[in-house]
Short mmCIF file of C-alpha atoms in Angstrom, two decimals:
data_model
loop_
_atom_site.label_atom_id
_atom_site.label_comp_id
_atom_site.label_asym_id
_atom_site.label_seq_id
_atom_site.Cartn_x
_atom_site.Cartn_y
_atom_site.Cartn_z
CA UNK A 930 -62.77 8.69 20.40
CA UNK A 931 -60.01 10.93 22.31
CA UNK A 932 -59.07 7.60 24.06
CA UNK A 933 -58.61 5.51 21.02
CA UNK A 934 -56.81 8.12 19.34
CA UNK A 935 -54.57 8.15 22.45
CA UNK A 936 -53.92 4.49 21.90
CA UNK A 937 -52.91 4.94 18.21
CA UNK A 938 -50.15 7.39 19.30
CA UNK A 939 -49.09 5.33 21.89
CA UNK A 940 -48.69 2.14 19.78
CA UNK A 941 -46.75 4.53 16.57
CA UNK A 942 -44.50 5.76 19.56
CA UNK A 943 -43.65 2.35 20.61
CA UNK A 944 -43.35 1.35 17.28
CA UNK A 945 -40.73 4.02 16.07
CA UNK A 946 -38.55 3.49 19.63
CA UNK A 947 -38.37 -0.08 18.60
CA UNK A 948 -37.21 0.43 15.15
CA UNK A 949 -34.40 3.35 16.28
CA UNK A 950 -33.42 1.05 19.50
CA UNK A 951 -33.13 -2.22 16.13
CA UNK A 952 -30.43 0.32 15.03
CA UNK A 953 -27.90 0.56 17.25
CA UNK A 954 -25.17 -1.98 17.71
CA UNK A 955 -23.87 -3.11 20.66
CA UNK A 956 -20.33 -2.45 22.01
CA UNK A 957 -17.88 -4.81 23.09
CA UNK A 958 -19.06 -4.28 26.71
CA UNK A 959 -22.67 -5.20 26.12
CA UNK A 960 -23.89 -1.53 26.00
CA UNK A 961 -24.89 0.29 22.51
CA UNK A 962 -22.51 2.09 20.77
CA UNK A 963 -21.87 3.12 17.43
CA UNK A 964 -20.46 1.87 14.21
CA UNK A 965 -16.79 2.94 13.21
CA UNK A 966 -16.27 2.74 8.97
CA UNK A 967 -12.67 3.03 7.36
CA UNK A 968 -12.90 3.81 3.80
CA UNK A 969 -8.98 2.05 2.85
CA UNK A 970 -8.18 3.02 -0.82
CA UNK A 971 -5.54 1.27 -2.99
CA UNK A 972 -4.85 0.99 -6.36
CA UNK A 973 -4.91 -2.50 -6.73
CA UNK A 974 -7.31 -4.70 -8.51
CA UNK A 975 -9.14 -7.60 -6.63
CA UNK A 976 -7.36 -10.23 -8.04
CA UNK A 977 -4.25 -9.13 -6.51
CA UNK A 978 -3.23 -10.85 -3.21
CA UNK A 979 -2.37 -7.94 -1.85
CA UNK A 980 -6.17 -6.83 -1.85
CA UNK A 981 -7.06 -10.37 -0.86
CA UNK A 982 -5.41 -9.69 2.29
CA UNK A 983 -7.22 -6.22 2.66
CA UNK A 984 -10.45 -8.70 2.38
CA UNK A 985 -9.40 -10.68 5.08
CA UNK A 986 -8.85 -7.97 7.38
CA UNK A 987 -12.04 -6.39 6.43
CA UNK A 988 -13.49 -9.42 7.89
CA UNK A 989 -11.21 -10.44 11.10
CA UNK A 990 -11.59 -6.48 12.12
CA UNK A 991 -15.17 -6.65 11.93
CA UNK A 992 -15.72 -10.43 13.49
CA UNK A 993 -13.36 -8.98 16.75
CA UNK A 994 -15.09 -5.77 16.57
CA UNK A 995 -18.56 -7.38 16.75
CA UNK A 996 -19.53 -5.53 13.52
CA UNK A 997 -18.81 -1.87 15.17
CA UNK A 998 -15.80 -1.37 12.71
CA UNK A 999 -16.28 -1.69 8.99
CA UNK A 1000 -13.65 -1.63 6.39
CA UNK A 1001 -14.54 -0.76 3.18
CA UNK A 1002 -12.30 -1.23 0.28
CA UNK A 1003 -11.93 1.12 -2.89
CA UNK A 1004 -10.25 -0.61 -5.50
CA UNK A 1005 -8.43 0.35 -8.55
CA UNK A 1006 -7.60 3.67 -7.90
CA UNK A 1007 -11.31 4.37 -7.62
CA UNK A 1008 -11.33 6.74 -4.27
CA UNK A 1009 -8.62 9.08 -5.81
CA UNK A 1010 -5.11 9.49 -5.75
CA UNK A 1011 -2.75 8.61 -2.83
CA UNK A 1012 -1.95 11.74 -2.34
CA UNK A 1013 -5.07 12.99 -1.88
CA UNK A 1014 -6.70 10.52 0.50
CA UNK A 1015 -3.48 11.22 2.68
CA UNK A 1016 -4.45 14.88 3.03
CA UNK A 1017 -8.18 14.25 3.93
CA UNK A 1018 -6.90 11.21 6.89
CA UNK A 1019 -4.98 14.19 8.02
CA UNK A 1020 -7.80 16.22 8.64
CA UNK A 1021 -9.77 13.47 10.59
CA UNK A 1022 -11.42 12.03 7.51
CA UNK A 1023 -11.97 8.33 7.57
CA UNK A 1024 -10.28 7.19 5.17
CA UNK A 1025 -6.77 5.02 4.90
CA UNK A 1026 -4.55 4.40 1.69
CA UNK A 1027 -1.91 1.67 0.87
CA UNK A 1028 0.92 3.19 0.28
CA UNK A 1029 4.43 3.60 0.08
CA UNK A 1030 7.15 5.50 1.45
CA UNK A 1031 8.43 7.89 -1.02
CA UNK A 1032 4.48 8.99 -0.71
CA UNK A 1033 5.30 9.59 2.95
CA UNK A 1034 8.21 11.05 2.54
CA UNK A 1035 6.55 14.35 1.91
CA UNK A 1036 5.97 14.38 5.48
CA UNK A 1037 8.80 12.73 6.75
CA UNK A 1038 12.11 12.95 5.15
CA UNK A 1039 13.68 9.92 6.19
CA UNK A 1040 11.01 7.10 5.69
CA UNK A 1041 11.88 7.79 2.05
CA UNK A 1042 14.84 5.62 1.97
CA UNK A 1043 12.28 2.42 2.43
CA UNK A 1044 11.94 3.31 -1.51
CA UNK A 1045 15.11 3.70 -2.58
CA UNK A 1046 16.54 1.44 -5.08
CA UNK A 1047 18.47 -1.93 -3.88
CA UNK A 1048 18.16 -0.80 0.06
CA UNK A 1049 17.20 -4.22 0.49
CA UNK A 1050 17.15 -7.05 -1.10
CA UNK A 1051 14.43 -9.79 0.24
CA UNK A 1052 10.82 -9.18 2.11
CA UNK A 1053 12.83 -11.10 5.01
CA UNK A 1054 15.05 -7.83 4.97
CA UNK A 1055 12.56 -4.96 4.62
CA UNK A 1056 10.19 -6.70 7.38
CA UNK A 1057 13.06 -6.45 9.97
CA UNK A 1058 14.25 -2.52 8.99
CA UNK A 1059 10.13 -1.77 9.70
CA UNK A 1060 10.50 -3.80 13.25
CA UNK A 1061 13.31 -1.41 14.53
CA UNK A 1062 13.69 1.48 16.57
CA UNK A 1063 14.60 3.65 13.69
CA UNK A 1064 11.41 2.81 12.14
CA UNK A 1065 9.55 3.65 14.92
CA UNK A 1066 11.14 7.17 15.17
CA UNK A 1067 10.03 7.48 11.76
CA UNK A 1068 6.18 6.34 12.71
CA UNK A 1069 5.93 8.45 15.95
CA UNK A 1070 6.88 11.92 13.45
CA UNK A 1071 4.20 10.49 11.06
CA UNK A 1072 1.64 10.62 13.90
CA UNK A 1073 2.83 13.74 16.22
CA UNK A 1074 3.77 16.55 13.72
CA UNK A 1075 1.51 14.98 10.21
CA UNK A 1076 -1.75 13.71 12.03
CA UNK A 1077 -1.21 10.14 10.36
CA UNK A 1078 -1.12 6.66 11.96
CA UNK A 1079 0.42 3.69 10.25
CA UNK A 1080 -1.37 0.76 10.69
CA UNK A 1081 0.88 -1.32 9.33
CA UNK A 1082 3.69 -1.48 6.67
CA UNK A 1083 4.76 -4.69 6.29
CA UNK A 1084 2.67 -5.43 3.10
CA UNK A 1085 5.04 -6.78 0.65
CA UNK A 1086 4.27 -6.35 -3.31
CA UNK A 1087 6.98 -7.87 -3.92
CA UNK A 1088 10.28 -6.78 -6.80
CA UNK A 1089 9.88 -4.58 -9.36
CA UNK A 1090 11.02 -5.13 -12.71
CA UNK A 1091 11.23 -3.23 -16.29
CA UNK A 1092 8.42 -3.79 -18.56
CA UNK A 1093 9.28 -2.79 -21.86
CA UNK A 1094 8.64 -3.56 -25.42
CA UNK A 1095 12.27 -4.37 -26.71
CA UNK A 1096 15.04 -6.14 -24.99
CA UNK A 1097 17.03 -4.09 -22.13
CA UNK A 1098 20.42 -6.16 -21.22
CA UNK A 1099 21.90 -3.14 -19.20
CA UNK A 1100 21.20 0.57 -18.42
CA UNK A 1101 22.55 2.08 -21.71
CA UNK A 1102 19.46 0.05 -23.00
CA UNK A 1103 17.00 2.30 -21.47
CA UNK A 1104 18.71 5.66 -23.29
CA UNK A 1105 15.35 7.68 -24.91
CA UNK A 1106 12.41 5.40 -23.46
CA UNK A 1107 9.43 6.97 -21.86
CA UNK A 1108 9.42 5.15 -18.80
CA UNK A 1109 5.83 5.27 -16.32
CA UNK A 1110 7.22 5.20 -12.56
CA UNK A 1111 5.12 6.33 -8.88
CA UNK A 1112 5.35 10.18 -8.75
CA UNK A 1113 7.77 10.52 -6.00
CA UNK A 1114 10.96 11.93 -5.96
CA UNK A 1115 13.11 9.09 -5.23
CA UNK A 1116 11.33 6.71 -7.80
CA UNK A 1117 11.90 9.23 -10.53
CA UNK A 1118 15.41 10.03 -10.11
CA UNK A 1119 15.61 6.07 -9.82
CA UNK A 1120 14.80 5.45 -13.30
CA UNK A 1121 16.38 8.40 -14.44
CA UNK A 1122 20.02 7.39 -13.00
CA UNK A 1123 19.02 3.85 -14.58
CA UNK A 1124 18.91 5.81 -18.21
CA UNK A 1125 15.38 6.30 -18.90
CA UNK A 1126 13.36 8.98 -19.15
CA UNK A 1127 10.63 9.27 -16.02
CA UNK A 1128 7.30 9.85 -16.77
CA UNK A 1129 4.74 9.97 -13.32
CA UNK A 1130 1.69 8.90 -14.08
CA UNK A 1131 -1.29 6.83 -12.04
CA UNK A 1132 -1.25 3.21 -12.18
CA UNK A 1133 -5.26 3.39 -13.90
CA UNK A 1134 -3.48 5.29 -16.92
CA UNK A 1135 -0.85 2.89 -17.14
CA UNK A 1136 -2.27 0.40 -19.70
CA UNK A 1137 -4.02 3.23 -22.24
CA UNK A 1138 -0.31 4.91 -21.79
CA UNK A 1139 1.28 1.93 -23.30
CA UNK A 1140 -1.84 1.01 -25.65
CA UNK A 1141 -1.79 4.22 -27.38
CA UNK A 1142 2.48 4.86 -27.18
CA UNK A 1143 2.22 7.65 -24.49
CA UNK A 1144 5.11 6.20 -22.44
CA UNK A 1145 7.22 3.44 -23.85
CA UNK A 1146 7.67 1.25 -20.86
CA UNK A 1147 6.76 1.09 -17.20
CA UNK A 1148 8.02 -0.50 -14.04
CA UNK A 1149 6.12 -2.67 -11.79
CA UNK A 1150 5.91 -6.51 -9.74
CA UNK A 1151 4.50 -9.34 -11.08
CA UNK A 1152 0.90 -9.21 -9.36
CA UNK A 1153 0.55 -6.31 -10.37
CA UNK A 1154 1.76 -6.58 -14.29
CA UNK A 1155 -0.57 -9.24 -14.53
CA UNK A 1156 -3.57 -7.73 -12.51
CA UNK A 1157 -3.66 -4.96 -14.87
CA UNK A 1158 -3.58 -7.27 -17.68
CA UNK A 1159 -0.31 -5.48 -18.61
CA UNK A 1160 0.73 -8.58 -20.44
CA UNK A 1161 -1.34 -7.80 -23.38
CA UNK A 1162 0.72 -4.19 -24.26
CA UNK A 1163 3.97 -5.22 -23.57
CA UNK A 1164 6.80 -7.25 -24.96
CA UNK A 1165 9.73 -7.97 -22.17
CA UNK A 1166 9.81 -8.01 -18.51
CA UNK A 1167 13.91 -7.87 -17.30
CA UNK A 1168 14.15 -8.82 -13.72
CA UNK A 1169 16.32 -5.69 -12.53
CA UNK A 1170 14.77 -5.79 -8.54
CA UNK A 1171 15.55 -2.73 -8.50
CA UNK A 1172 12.58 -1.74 -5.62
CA UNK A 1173 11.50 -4.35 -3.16
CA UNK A 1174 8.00 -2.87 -2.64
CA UNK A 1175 6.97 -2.92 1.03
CA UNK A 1176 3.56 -0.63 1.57
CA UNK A 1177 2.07 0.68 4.71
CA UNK A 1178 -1.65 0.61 5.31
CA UNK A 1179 -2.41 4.81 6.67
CA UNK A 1180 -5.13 6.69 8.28
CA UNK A 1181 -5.49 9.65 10.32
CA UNK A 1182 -4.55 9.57 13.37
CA UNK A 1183 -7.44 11.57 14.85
CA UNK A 1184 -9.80 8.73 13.56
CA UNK A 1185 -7.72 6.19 15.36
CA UNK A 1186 -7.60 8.05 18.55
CA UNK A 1187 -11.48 8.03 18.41
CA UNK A 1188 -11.71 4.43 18.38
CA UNK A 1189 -12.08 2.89 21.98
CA UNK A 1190 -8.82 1.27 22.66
CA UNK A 1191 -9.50 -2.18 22.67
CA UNK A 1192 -10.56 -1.69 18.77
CA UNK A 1193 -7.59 0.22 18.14
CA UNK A 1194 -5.44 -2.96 19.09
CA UNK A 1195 -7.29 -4.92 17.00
CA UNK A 1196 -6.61 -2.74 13.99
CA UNK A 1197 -3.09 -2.83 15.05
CA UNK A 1198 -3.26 -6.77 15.47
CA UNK A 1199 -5.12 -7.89 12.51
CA UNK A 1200 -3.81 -5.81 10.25
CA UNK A 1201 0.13 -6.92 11.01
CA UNK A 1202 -0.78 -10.17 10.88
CA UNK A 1203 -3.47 -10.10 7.24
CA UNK A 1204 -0.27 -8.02 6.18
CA UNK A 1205 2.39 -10.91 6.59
CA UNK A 1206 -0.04 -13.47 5.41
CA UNK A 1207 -0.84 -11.27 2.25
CA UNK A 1208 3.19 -10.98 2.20
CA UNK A 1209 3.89 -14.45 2.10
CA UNK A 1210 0.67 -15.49 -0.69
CA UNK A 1211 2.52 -12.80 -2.77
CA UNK A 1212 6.18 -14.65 -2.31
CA UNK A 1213 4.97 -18.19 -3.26
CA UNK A 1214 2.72 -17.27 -5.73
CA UNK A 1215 5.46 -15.24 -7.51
CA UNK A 1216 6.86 -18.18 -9.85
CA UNK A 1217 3.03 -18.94 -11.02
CA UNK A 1218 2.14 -15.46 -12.07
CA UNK A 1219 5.80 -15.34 -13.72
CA UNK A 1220 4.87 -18.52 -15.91
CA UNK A 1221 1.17 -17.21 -16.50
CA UNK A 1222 2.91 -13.92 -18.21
CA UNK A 1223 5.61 -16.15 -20.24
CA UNK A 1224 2.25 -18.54 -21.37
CA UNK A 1225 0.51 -15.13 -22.62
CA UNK A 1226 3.37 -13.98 -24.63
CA UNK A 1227 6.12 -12.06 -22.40
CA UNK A 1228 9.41 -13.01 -22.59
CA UNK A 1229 11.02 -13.06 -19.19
CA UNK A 1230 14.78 -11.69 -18.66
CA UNK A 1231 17.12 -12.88 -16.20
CA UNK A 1232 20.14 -9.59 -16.34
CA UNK A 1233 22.97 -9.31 -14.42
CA UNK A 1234 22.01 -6.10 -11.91
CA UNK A 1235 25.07 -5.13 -10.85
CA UNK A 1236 25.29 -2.43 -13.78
CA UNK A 1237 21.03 -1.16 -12.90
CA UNK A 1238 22.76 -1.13 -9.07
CA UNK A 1239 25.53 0.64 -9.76
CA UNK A 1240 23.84 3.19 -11.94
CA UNK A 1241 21.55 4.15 -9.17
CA UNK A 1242 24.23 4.44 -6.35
CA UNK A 1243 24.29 8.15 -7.37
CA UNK A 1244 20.38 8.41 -6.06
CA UNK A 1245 21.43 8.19 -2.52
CA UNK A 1246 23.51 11.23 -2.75
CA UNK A 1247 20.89 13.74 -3.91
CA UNK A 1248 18.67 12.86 -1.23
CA UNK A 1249 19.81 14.66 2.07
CA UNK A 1250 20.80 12.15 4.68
CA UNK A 1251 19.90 8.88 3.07
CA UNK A 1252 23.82 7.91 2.34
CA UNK A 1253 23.87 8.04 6.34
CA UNK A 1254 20.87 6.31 6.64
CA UNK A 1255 21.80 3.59 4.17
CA UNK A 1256 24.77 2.45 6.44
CA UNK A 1257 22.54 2.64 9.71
CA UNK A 1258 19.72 0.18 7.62
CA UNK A 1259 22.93 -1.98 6.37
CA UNK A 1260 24.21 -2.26 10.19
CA UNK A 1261 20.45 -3.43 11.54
CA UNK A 1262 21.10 -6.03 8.92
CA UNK A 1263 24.43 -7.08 9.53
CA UNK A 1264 25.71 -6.14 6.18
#
């Protein structure tokens, strides 16, 4: 009996090895290691290409990775606010946002500029200010003195427009409206030296706000007008371009540094190059998305932007530095 029962226990203990050893995953080297998961938040819906491209990288990262990093993506706002997620990555949590700069800004003075209004004028334009050395600068103060890596920021949302329900022509237009604009500093004096009146607010709360008459208007690019079905609560879009919307993808830095180093390239790799193609889908896909909203009711306004540019000249000079910076961006440009 004590020798069968000694048999039992030796079968359950080879049993239970070879369900913990069925675990564990196996490292790029052959030996078992462990599996790395990114929560990446953004407040985009998954019809946006944008979010398509977070998809693909999800996948390429964990095809090169052999499964060992995982991406998961939080949609819609539904992980929190940007601000938020930023401040747990800084503390080591695994988590990444998509964001922009007047978010990082907070950290990092300068990077703010990337979201001030008319600095550039084309996705051709912003993509080579994020390629140069004073870019970089900006990056390597992101990661040394705030604990946060960018992974990227060449994800183009494309222009931003005025949606409104009554006709705008020029800024006098805008005098008394209740306009919904990203919390950050830059992006609410923007609209204020354009002649509305700011109102911050989370993307989620955008269409109730205009359902119900909280805010009177909001500002936003195509994909994501129509992605939040926008179409349906207001009356005019007028084609100001007043931000071209380039996003980085940001986590913490510690969690990157605890990656081995031939993932961490990866990350670096895939998501540059899921960012440009996401970039691109966005760009040609522009002119469709613009028709779809004209076929559901919008009416579309082609203004003369010189006035909305001129109006917002002023922003530069409440914002320590960024007249100086302006003319350093305009010289990597050649303009």
């Amino acid at each position: 009996m004590r020798r069968f029962l000694y048999l039992i226990l030796f079968i359950l203990f080879i049993v239970l090895f070879s369900a913990c050893g069925g675990e564990a995953t196996s490292s790029s080297n052959g030996e078992e290691g462990e599996v790395y998961t990114l929560k990446v938040a953004t407040a985009l819906t998954e019809s946006d290409p944008i979010y398509q491209g977070l998809v693909s990288l999800q996948e390429s990262v964990a095809e090169k990775t052999n499964g060992e990093v995982k991406f998961e993506i939080f949609g819609s706002g539904s992980l929190g606010e940007d601000s938020d997620i930023i401040e747990q990555a800084k503390v080591g949590a695994n988590v990444a946002v998509l964001t922009d700069a007047g978010r990082l800004a907070e950290m990092v003075h300068e990077i703010g500029i990337l979201s001030a209004p008319y600095i550039v004028d084309s996705y051709e334009e912003a993509s080579e200010v994020v390629k140069s050395d004073l870019f970089k600068g900006w990056e390597e103060k992101l990661a040394n003195e705030h604990n946060l890596q960018v992974l990227s920021f060449n994800w183009y949302q494309g222009e931003r427009h005025l949606l409104t329900n009554k006709k705008i022509e020029k800024p006098e237009d805008l005098q008394g409206v209740q306009l919904r604009t990203a919390g950050s500093p830059i992006s609410l004096q923007t609209v204020e030296a354009m002649g509305a009146s700011p109102v911050g607010m989370a993307w989620a709360e955008v269409y109730p706000g205009l359902q119900q008459g909280v805010i009177d208007a909001a500002e936003a690019h195509h994909s994501a007008t129509y992605g939040a079905n926008l179409q349906e609560v207001i009356g005019y879009i007028t084609k100001t371009r007043h931000f071209q919307l380039l996003t980085g993808l940001v986590a913490g830095k510690g969690w990157m540094d605890d990656l081995p180093e031939d993932y961490q390239d990866i990350i670096y790799e895939e998501s540059l190059k899921m960012a440009e193609e996401a970039s691109h889908n966005i760009i040609e896909s522009s002119a469709e998305v613009e028709q779809q909203l004209i076929d559901e009711g919008v009416e579309v306004n082609e203004v003369d932007i010189e006035p909305f540019r001129e109006a917002t000249d002023a922003v530069y000079e409440s914002f320590e530095g960024y007249e100086e910076l302006r003319d350093e961006i305009n010289k990597i440009l050649e303009k």
